[in-house]
């Protein structure tokens, strides 16, 4: 079978009868998978992982088989090709890996409990039942489940239950679907259920550790999102129900299993009376993301994992399109501009980054595809760019045709481009493939050369990069009519600048709206013109100016020090997006100073100066009926004032803490992390630390828990830091799914960095054993690289990670992250003095 890597090429299933018996007590799974299908050859293979196979039958007769664990397969020899019914009997362990079928642990009133859930994407269905576990192998499934059931327990699956016989739960036959979207779960659950206008039952399920009203927000968003998608896609929701289930242990953010979406608790349940607006927006976008997949991904699925972007980039765009439609006052596209856009621009500027479309075969490499800044953020940006080009009417028409042509089957990127391109009457594929297949993005230089306004494109790098002469078809979105819609050439000339400027009556700009994936380097004359009129720019454009300049400085195309004097110009803005960009630059200045040095004191004075006016205007108490901008800006400026060691700010936060010390969870969620962190940093004691840690263990409110994490990891006390690190491997305090943010918090704390770094190096094997099978594992490397910025740490980072370069799935991340730290160290060495002098100039 040389050359054949896809099981689907050997056996094509049409229907599964699956029986699974799960015993939580003995942690054993046993089952039987009966698969009807079409054998393409006599020597076939199907997939399994960590299974003990007791028999394989074909059409009722035992046939020879061999388990190949390296290939995660069962090689089977059939007597004939053609229509065949396979029956595989097996046993497998129930493991705590958060993959396959796995338990989640939680406590209610001090009683320890567990629920069983599943996570099959990417290649973990094969850990639950033998199957052709590839997205193209769509089939119908009849699922029957038995478990050590206790009274009052609920069981959920993709389809409704049709009967319960002798303790076996039988579910209705599914529609044609991929294995990675199968899901089920059982345990002691509570729920809230409603029905959409079109009759789809929508439900939210969670453990009873949550208050009932913590399910309300998600139920409302999910119902309205399904109604929105049915209208936008002009295609009905294909199943009888849409269940949303919060699992206490969950590796990713959420998973779009068809009809039974699973979520991290933090992304589904929330306290409707005390949760910050940005957390609500985040939860809403996670729900709408998963529900976008019910069509895009589930109804029509990528043919193979190389087109993962087709699922994820699209859902990532639609999460914003739908939230913007159902909650227009939130202006949720602003969140896209402050989160996805900078993430994509940052990561995509490092040479060695993957392109959105990547060829892939090995299961370990498939997991490494889930690069959130690329496959999600950049991919979404690519589609936003396409949407801006074709408009919503053509997009919707194209999608309707795409769903009609491919529903219950698979598709590739070009199928989408041709459906949308046909609806729009444009060659969309020709434009989009330059963005999809090539890594990186261009910087477009706009300059006046010999009086002529000239544009030229070149790949933008942060750090060393090999220029391979890549070119993109760039939607320019200029505010001057003379600029073409698409710039395909390396250089174009737009005409006499003085004349164009006079006719237009405004500064020349491109990428207006910041919807195209490129940055702009204006020459001094053009930039001065824009900055002289910066008051006339909308918030997104102001953010864009600061963001592009910051990136150009990181790419050493301009001096970092030259941005510093611009900060006070934007500091009085009431817009949260401008403040996001402003404080992103300001916070980045921290890497140029040594803790507690004179330079840092000077930087603190700058922070005080930048934030003073807005702190005075907004204060610590969120006001009834205040604008979304004010709610979202307050955290930036309070955080800045506290970094500045502003005595009033420290005292105000302390006072709030004392007034609420009997019920800290009731502190307004908008300011709670800053109040708690201020207390730990400036008024901390072991008693306070222990109290907060015990609050963390007891609470089921994920946003409060996150705030406690932020506070506790900020302790300056070495003894408490080592106490905290001692809890890293205690799953009853810190769940493995949450550990990364604790590690990152301590690592980013100057007083804790050494201890956190020692921990991860010493206990790497434990970490690998605990979360190594998890697709987020490599992000431990990424978060470390995000913090490090000294030559000594760079050397240690290389010494530790370089020997791991050949680990499957880790190679690219290690290479990228070494480059990221190296580049930052060089930038600091080169620019430190000038940056600190520029700060001194403003504060003197
Ligand atoms: Zn997704």
GROMACS .gro file of N, CA, C and O and ligand atoms in nm, residues 256 289-290 293 311-312 315 376, ligand 1:
model
   33
  256UNK      N    1  -1.726   2.260   1.746
  256UNK     CA    2  -1.851   2.272   1.672
  256UNK      C    3  -1.921   2.141   1.640
  256UNK      O    4  -1.993   2.133   1.540
  289UNK      N    5  -1.934   3.176   1.655
  289UNK     CA    6  -1.832   3.106   1.575
  289UNK      C    7  -1.873   2.959   1.558
  289UNK      O    8  -1.877   2.907   1.446
  290UNK      N    9  -1.903   2.894   1.669
  290UNK     CA   10  -1.936   2.751   1.662
  290UNK      C   11  -2.064   2.729   1.583
  290UNK      O   12  -2.077   2.631   1.509
  293UNK      N   13  -2.021   2.734   1.215
  293UNK     CA   14  -1.969   2.604   1.167
  293UNK      C   15  -2.079   2.502   1.140
  293UNK      O   16  -2.054   2.404   1.069
  311UNK      N   17  -1.284   2.605   0.702
  311UNK     CA   18  -1.371   2.603   0.821
  311UNK      C   19  -1.346   2.724   0.909
  311UNK      O   20  -1.438   2.796   0.947
  312UNK      N   21  -1.219   2.740   0.951
  312UNK     CA   22  -1.190   2.830   1.062
  312UNK      C   23  -1.188   2.977   1.024
  312UNK      O   24  -1.238   3.061   1.097
  315UNK      N   25  -1.556   3.077   0.980
  315UNK     CA   26  -1.630   3.090   1.107
  315UNK      C   27  -1.581   3.211   1.184
  315UNK      O   28  -1.658   3.279   1.252
  376UNK      N   29  -0.698   3.131   1.184
  376UNK     CA   30  -0.817   3.201   1.232
  376UNK      C   31  -0.810   3.350   1.196
  376UNK      O   32  -0.889   3.400   1.117
  845LIG    ZN1   33  -1.383   2.698   1.463
   0.00000   0.00000   0.00000
